[in-house]
Each structure stands twice: as structure tokens, then as C-alpha cells.
Coordinates of C-alpha atoms and ligand atoms in Angstrom, one line a residue:
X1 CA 0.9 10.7 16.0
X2 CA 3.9 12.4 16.9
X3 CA 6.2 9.7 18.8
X4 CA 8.8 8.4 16.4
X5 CA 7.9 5.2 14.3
X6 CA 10.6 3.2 16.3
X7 CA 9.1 4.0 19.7
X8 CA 5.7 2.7 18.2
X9 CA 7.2 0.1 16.9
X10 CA 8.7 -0.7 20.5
X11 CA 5.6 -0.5 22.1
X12 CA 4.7 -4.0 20.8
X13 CA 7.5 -5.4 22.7
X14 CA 5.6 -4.8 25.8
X15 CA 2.4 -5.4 24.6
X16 CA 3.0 -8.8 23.3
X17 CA 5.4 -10.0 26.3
X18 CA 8.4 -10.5 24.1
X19 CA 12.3 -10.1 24.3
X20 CA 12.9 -8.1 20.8
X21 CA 11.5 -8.1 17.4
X22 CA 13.2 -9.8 14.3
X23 CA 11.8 -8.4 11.0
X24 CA 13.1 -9.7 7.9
X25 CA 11.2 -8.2 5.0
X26 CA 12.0 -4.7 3.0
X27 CA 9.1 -3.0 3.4
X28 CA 9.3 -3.8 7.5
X29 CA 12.8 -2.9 7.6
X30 CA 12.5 0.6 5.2
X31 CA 9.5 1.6 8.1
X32 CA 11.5 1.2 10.8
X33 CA 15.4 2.3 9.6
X34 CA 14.7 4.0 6.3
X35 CA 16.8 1.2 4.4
X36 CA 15.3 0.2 1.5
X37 CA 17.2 -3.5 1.2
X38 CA 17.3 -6.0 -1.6
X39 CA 18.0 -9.5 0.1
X40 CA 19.3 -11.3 3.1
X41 CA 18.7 -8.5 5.2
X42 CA 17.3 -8.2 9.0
X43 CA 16.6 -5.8 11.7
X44 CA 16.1 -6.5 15.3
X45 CA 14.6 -4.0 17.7
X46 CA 15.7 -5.1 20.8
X47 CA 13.8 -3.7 24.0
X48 CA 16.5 -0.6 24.8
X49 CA 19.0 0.9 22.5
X50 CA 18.8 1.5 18.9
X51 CA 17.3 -1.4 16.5
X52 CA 20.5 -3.6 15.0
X53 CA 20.9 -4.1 10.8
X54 CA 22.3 -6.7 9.3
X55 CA 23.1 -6.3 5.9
X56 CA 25.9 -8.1 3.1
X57 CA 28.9 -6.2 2.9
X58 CA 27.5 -5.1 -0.9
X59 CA 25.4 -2.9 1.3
X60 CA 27.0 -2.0 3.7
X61 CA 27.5 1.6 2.7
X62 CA 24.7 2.3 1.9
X63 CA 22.5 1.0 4.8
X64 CA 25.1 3.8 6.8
X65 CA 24.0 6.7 4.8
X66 CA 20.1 5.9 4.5
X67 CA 19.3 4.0 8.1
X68 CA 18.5 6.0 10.6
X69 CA 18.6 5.5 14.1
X70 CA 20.2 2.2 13.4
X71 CA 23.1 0.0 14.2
X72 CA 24.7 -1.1 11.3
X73 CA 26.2 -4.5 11.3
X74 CA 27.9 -6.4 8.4
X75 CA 27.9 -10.2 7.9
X76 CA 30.0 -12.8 6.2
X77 CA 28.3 -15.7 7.6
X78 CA 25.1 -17.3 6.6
X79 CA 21.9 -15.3 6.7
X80 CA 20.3 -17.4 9.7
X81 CA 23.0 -18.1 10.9
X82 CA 23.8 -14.3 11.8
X83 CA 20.3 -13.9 13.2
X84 CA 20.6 -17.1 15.0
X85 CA 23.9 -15.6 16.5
X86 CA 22.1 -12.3 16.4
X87 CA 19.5 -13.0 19.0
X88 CA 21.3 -14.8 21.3
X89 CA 23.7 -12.3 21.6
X90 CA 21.1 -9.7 22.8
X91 CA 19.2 -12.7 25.0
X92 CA 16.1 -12.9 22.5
X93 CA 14.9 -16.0 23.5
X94 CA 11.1 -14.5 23.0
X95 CA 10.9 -13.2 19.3
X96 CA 8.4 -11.7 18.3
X97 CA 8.1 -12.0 14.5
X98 CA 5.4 -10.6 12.4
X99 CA 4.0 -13.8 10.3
X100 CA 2.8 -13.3 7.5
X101 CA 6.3 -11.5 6.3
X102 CA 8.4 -15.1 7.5
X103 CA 9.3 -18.0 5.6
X104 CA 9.1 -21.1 7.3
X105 CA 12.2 -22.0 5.8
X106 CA 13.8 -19.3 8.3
X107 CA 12.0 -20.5 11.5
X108 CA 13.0 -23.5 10.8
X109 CA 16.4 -22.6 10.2
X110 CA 16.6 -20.5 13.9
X111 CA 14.3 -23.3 15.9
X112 CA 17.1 -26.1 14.6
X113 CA 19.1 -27.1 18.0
X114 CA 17.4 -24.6 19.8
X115 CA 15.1 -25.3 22.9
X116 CA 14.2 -22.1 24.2
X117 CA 13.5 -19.9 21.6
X118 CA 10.2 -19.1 20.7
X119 CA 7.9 -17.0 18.5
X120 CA 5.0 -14.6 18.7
X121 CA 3.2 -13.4 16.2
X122 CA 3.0 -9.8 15.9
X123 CA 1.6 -9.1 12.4
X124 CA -1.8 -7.4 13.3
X125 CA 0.4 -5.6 15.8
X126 CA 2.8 -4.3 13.2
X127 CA 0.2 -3.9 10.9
X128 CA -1.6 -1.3 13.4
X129 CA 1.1 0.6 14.2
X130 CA 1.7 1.5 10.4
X131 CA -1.6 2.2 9.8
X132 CA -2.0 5.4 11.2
X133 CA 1.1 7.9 9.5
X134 CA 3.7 10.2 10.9
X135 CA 3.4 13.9 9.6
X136 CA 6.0 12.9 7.3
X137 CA 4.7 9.9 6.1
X138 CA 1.6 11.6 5.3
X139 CA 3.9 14.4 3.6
X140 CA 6.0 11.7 1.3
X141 CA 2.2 10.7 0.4
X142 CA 1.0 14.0 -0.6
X143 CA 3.9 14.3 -3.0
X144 CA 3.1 10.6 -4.2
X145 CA -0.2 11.5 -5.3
X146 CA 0.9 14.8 -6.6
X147 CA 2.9 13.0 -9.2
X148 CA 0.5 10.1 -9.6
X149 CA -2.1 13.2 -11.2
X150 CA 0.7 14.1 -13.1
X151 CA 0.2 11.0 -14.9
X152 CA -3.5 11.5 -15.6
X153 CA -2.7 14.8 -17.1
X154 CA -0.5 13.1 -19.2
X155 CA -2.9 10.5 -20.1
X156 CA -5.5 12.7 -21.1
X157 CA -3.3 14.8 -23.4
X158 CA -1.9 11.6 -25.1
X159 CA -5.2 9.6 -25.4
X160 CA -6.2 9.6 -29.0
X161 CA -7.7 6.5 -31.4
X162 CA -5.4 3.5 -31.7
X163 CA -3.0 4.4 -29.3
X164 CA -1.9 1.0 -27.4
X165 CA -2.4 0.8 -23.7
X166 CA 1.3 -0.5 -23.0
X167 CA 1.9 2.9 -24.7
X168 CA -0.4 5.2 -22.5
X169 CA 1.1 3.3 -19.6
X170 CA 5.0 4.1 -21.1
X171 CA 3.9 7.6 -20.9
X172 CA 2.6 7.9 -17.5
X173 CA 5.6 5.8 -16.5
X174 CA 8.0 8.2 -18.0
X175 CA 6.3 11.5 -16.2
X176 CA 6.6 9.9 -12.6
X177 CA 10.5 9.0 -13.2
X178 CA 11.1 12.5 -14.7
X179 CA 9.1 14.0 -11.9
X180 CA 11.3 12.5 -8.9
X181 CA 9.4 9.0 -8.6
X182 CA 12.0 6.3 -8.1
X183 CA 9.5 3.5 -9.0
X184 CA 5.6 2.5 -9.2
X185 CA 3.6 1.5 -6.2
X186 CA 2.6 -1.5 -8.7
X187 CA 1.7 -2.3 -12.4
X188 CA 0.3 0.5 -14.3
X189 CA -3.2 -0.3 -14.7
X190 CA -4.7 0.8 -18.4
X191 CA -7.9 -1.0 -19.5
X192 CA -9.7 -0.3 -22.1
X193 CA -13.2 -1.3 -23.5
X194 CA -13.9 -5.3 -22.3
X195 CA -10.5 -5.2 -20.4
X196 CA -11.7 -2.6 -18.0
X197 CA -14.2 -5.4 -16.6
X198 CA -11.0 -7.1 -15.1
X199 CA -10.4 -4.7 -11.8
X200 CA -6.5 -5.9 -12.1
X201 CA -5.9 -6.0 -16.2
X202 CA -2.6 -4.9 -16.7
X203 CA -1.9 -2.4 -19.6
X204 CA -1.5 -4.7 -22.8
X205 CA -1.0 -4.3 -26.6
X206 CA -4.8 -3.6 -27.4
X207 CA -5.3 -0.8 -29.4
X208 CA -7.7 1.9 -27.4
X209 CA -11.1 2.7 -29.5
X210 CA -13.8 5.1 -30.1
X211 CA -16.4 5.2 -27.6
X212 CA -14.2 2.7 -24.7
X213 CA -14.1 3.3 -21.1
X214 CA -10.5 3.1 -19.9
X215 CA -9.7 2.7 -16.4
X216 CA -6.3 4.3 -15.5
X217 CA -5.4 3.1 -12.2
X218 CA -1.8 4.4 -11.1
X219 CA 0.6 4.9 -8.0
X220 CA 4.0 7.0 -8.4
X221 CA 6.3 6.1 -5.5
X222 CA 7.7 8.7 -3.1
X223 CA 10.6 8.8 -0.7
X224 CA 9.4 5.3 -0.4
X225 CA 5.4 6.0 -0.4
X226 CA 2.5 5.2 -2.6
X227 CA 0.0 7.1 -4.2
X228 CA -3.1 5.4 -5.7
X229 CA -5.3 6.6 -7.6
X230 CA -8.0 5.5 -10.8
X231 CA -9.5 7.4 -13.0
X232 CA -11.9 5.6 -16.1
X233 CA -11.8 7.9 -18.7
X234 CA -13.2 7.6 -22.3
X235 CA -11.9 8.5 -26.0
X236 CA -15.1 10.4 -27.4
X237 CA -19.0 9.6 -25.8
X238 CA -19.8 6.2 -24.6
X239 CA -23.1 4.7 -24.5
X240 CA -25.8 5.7 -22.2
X241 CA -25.4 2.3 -20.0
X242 CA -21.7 3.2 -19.8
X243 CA -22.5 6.3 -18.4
X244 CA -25.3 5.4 -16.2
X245 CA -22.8 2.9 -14.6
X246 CA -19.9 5.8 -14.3
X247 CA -22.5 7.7 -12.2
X248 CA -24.1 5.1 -10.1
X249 CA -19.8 4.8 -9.3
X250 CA -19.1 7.9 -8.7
X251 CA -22.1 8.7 -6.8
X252 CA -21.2 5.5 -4.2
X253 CA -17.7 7.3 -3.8
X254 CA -18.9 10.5 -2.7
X255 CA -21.4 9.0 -0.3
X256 CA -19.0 6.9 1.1
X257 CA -16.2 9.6 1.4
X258 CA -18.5 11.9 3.0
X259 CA -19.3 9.2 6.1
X260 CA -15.7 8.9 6.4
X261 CA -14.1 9.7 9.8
X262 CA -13.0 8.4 13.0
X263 CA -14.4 5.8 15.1
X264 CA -16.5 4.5 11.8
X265 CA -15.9 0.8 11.7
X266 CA -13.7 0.2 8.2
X267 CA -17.1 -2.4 7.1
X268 CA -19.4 0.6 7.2
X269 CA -17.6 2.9 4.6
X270 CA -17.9 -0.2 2.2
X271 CA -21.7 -1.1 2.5
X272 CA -22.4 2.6 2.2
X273 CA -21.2 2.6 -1.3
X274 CA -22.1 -0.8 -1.6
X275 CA -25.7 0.6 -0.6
X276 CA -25.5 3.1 -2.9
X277 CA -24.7 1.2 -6.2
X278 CA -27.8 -1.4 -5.0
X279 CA -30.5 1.2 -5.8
X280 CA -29.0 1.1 -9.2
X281 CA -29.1 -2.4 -9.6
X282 CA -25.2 -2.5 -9.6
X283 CA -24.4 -4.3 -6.6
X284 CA -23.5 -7.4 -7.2
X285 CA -20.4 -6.1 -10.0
X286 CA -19.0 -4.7 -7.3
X287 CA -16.7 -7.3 -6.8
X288 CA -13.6 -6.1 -4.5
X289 CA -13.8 -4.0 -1.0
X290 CA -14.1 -0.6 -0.6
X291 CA -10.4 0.2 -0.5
X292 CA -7.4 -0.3 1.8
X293 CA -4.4 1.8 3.6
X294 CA -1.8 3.0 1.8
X295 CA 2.0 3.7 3.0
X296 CA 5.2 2.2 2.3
X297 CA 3.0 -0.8 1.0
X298 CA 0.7 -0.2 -1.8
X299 CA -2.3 -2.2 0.4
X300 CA -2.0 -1.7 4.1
X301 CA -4.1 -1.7 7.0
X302 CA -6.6 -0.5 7.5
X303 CA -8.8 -2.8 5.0
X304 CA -12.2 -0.8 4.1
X305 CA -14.4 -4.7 3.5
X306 CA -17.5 -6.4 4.8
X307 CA -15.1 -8.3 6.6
X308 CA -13.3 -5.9 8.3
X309 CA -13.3 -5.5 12.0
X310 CA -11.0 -2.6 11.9
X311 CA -12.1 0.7 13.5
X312 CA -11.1 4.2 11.4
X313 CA -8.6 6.2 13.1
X314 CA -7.3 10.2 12.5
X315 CA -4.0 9.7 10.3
X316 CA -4.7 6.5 9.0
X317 CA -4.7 7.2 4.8
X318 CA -7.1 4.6 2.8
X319 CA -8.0 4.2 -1.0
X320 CA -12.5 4.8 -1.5
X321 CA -12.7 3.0 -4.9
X322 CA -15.6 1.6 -5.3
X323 CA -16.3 -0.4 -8.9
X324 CA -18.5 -1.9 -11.0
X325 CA -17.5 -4.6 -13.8
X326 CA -19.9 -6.1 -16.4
X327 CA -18.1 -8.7 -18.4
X328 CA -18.3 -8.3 -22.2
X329 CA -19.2 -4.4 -21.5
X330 CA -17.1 -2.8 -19.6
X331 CA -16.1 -1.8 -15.8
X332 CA -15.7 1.3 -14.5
X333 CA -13.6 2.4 -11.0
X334 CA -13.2 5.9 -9.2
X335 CA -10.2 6.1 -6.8
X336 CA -9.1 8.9 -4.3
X337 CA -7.0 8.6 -1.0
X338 CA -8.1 10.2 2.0
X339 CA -6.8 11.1 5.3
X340 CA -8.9 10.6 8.0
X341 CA -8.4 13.6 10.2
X342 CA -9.8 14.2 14.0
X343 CA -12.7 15.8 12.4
X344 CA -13.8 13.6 9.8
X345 CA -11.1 13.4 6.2
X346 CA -9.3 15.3 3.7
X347 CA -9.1 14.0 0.3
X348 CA -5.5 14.3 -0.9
X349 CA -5.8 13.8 -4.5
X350 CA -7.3 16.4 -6.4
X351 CA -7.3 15.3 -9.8
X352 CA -11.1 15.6 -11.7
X353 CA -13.4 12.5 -11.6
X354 CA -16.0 13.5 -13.8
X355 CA -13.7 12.7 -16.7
X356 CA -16.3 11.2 -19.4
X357 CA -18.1 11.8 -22.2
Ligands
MN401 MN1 -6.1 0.7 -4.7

């Protein structure tokens, strides 16, 4: 946990047999050099010295103050172009580029009059190496989901009769930005009565009612790191199949958190909730996985499904949201991230579940 991300990063160089590493996407690039870009950017990590940036001259000054441990380069030349020139400049004749972050348009663009270069995939490698978090990474997280439970506080003290879910969302919106969140992790989820049967319904117009479960699903951004969190909450008592769902939910949560720790295979800690709503009679509404990493992405490695192979590692940080979602009725999702620690996990988010009536 404690060598520096680009060192990790590095590592995959040797692993994988390869000359450098070209990444071309933001989140990538703001991992490795703390930039976060907007377009037509690339970073290579070459096997010695620091990793290059490229950058348009609009960003130039910028890319100096927030990379770190970069070279900053400027270019007037066509994107590929610069890479093309880029690589063989440093002798990258072996690239190793993570997949499913590359257009083809781009390979196609550097492979054009060129014999000898060629490409490896390193996407699961990539994709393991940000998986398990820094001490800082896991700090910028913290604060993340500190401000994301700002937002349920907020939602709470606003929810009242009629009040629109675009409106609910507006206010939890407005608490992360005042409270130092540059952005959202994604869409503010608020979905009330039939509309919390659809796990992704974004907020909308509808009016919330009497008696509705609402499922607040949220992520504040920090220094460039998600929170994610859910909460279904209700405006006055719901019925008693409402809340005999919301239990069996919760209850597959806790089981599942409390198996949590290193070494588990990612597949177990989702049939152990999975398990648990069964004896309910719930299983088959439990239509996603158990969760997913969180970082600089809002869904990372590792993934908590059936399908998983992935084995649970101390500082990895993953979502345990298990769900249940009855079309025509309702749905009803419980959503905590926890850091798996060399013991077992800490929950980071501290924010009330039992939020029903
Ligand atoms: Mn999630």
C-alpha cells in the first residue's frame, strides 16, 4: 500500500513484457499525474524517468500546477500524430495500452505505416493496480462520503408531500458544491414510489407521496474521489410488504458486510446476501451484483458478482448494496462503502440505515 501509484503503475511494464504505457483517458491520466484533462490528452509512462503529458496549449498551465511527477509537454500537431511521434521518440515499439479505455479509431491512427509497433492489453492489469487505494486515496474517500451524508441530512429535513424529486435532488446537489464537492460521482439518484423499482431511475418531475419508498442513491466527489451511498427512505409509514422487503434488504447487507475481508473471493460476499434475501422469497428481485470498487471512477475493480473471479484484498474500498425491486410496487436498496482492512473491514459511511416508517 505504501509505494507511490506511479511505481505500481510501472510494475505492469515488467509484468506484461512491454516498452511503456500509453493511456489516453481522464480518469487513467488523473490516477497517475493528478491532471484532471478534458480532451486530446495522453500520458506515457515510459520504463525509467518520470511519465510524459501531452496536453493542448489551452492546458498547458494548468497540467504544470496540478500534475505531479510529470513531464509536461505541449502540442500543436495532431493528437496521434504527437503520440505517434511520442512513442517513437522514447523507442515504444511495445505499448502496452489498457483496452477497454482505446478507440480503435486511435490504434488505427498509430498502427497506419507502422510495422513494428504493437499492443498489449493491460486493462485488468491497470484495473488491479487501482483497486486497492493509497492512504490518501482512501482519505479523499472518507471526505467523499462525509459530504455525500451531508446530502441525506439534507434530504430528510426537506422531504415533505409533493415535493418533486428533481427538487430533492437540487437540494442535495447544492450541499455537496457548498461543502467543497467539485462535482457528482454520477446522476443523483431520487426514486420514489413505482420509480424506485428501476435500480438506475434518475430523479424526475414526479411529485413524492404519502406512504412511498424513495431510494436516494448519491456520490459527492472529492479531490477527484467518489462516495456512494443509498439510502430508501419513506414520507410517513409504508405498508407492511414495504417494510418486510426493507428488512429482508437490510438484513442481506449486514450479513454480507460482516463476511467481508480479505482473501474472500468478490462472488461470495454477493451470494451471501443473495442467500439471505432467498429465505425471504426475495431473491430473484435482486437484479444487479453485490456492489463494486470505488475510486477515481464511480465503478471500479473489484466487482462484488456471481461472476466475479476477483479475490478481496486489505485497501481495496467496495459499494455492499444489495436490492430488491418489485415492478408496480416498489424497490428498495441499502448502500455503504467499506474498506477492507488486514483484519476484516471498516465501514466508512456512517449515515443511519434504518430510515423508514
Ligand atoms: Mn453503487
Amino acid at each position: 500500500m505504501a509505494k507511490p501509484i506511479v511505481e505500481r503503475v510501472r510494475e505492469i511494464i515488467e509484468k506484461r513484457n512491454v516498452d511503456c504505457l500509453l493511456f489516453t483517458d481522464l480518469s487513467n491520466i488523473f490516477y497517475i499525474s493528478r491532471f484532471k484533462g478534458f480532451e486530446g490528452i495522453a500520458l506515457i509512462v515510459p520504463k525509467d524517468g518520470a511519465p510524459k503529458l501531452y496536453v493542448p496549449k489551452l492546458e498547458y498551465e494548468r497540467a504544470l500546477e496540478e500534475s505531479k511527477n510529470t513531464e509536461v509537454h505541449v502540442y500543436e500537431e495532431r493528437f496521434e500524430k504527437t503520440i505517434k511521434e511520442a512513442l517513437e521518440e522514447c523507442k515504444c515499439n511495445k505499448v502496452g495500452l489498457p483496452y477497454y479505455k482505446v478507440s480503435f479509431w486511435l490504434i488505427s491512427a498509430l498502427s497506419k505505416n507502422s510495422d513494428n509497433i504493437k499492443f498489449v492489453d493491460v486493462s485488468k492489469d491497470i484495473m488491479s493496480v487501482r483497486s486497492v487505494k493509497t492512504f490518501e486515496e482512501i482519505n479523499a474517500i472518507k471526505k467523499a462520503i462525509k459530504i455525500t451524508e451531508i446530502g441525506f441530512a439534507v434530504a430528510l429535513e426537506s422531504l415533505r408531500e409533493g415535493i418533486r424529486e428533481l427538487e430533492l435532488a437540487a437540494k442535495i446537489e447544492y450541499a455537496f458544491k457548498t461543502n467543497g464537492s467539485l462535482e457528482v460521482a454520477f446522476p443523483s439518484i431520487v426514486a420514489s414510489g413505482t420509480n424506485s423499482a428501476l435500480p438506475h431511475a434518475i430523479a424526475s418531475t414526479k411529485p413524492i407521496r404519502k406512504g412511498e419508498l424513495i431510494v436516494v442513491d448519491i456520490g459527492a466527489k472529492y479531490e477527484g474521489y467518489c462516495g456512494d451511498l443509498t439510502r430508501t427512505l419513506s414520507l410517513g409509514s409504508v405498508s407492511e410488504k414495504l417494510k418486510d422487503i426493507f428488512y429482508a434488504v437490510l438484513e442481506a447487507q449486514k450479513e454480507a458486510i460482516k463476511n467481508i475481508r480479505p482473501e474472500i473471493r468478490a462472488s461470495e460476499a454477493d451470494s451471501i446476501a443473495r442467500n439471505v434475501l432467498k429465505e425471504y422469497g426475495y431473491e430473484k428481485y435482486f437484479i444487479h451484483s453485490l456492489g463494486h470498487g470505488i475510486g477515481v471512477d464511480v465503478h471500479e475493480f473489484p466487482r462484488l458478482s456471481s461472476k466475479s473471479d476477483e479475490i478481496l484484498k486489505p485497501g481495496m474500498v467496495v459499494t455492499v448494496e444489495p436490492g430488491v425491486y418489485i415492478k408496480g410496487l416498489g424497490g428498495v436498496r441499502i448502500e455503504d462503502d467499506v474498506l477492507i482492512t488486514e483484519s476484516g473491514n471498516t465501514i466508512l459511511s456512517t449515515y443511519p440505515r434504518d430510515l423508514i416508517i
